[in-house]
XYZ file of C-alpha atoms in Angstrom:
81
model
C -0.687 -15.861 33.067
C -3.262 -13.331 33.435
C -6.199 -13.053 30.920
C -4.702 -9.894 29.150
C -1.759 -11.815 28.483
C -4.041 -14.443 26.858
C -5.879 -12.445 24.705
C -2.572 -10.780 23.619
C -1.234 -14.066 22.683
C -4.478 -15.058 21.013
C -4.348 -11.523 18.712
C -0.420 -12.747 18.047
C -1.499 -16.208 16.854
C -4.295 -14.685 14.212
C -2.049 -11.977 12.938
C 0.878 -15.465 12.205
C -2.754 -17.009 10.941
C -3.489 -13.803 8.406
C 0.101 -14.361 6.687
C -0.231 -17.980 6.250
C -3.749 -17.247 4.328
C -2.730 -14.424 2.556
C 0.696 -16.777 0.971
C -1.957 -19.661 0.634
C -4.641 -17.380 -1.207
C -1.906 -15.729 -3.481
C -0.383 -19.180 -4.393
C -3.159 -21.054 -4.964
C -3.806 -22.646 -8.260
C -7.302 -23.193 -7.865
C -10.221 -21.031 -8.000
C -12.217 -23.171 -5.363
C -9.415 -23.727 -3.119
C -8.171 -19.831 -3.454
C -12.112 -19.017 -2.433
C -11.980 -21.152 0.711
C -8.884 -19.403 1.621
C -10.172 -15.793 1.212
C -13.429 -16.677 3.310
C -10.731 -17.833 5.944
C -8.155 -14.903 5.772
C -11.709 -12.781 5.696
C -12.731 -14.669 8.979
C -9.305 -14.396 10.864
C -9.038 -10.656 10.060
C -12.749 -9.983 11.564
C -11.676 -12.368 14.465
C -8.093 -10.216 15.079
C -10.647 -6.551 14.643
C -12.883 -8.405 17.616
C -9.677 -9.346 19.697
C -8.281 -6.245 19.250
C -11.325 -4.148 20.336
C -11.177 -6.856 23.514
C -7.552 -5.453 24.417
C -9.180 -1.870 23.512
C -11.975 -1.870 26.183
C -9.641 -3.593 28.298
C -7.090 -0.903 28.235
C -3.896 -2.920 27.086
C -4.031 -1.197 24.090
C -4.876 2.764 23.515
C -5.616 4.959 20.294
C -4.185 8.587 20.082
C -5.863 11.346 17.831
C -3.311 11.647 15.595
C -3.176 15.967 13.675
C -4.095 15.414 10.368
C -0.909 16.909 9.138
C 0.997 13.962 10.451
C -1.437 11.611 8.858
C -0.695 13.576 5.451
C 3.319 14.172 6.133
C 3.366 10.093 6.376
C 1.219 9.244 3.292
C 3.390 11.642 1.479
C 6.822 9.522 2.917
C 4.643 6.477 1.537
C 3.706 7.946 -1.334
C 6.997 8.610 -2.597
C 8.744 5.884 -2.030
């Protein structure tokens, strides 16, 4: 297992992570218990951004310009559903 593959693995694991906080923050009864879990959900989705960037610079992942006219065709698919 190459280090790519680990850091891939490691961004999989916090994106599982982000759902678990975001049930646990949304169910929670109480107010200090629901804060705790939105400083963790807030620290797991700055720690997937950071991982992400990693794969970035490494070049397992790549970002396209995308025309602004398919940026606006799919808000308006999103939009009207």
């Amino acid at each position: 297992m190459n280090d790519n593959t680990i850091i891939a693995n490691y961004l999989l694991v916090l994106k599982s992570n982000v759902e678990v906080f975001v049930h646990g923050t949304l169910e929670s009864s109480y107010s200090d218990i629901q804060e705790t879990l939105k400083k963790c959900l807030d620290d797991i989705i700055e720690s997937q951004r950071d991982t992400f960037k990693q794969l970035l610079d490494l070049g397992v992942y790549t970002i396209e310009d995308v025309e602004k006219t398919k940026i606006n065709k799919t808000l308006k698919k999103i939009n009207n559903n």
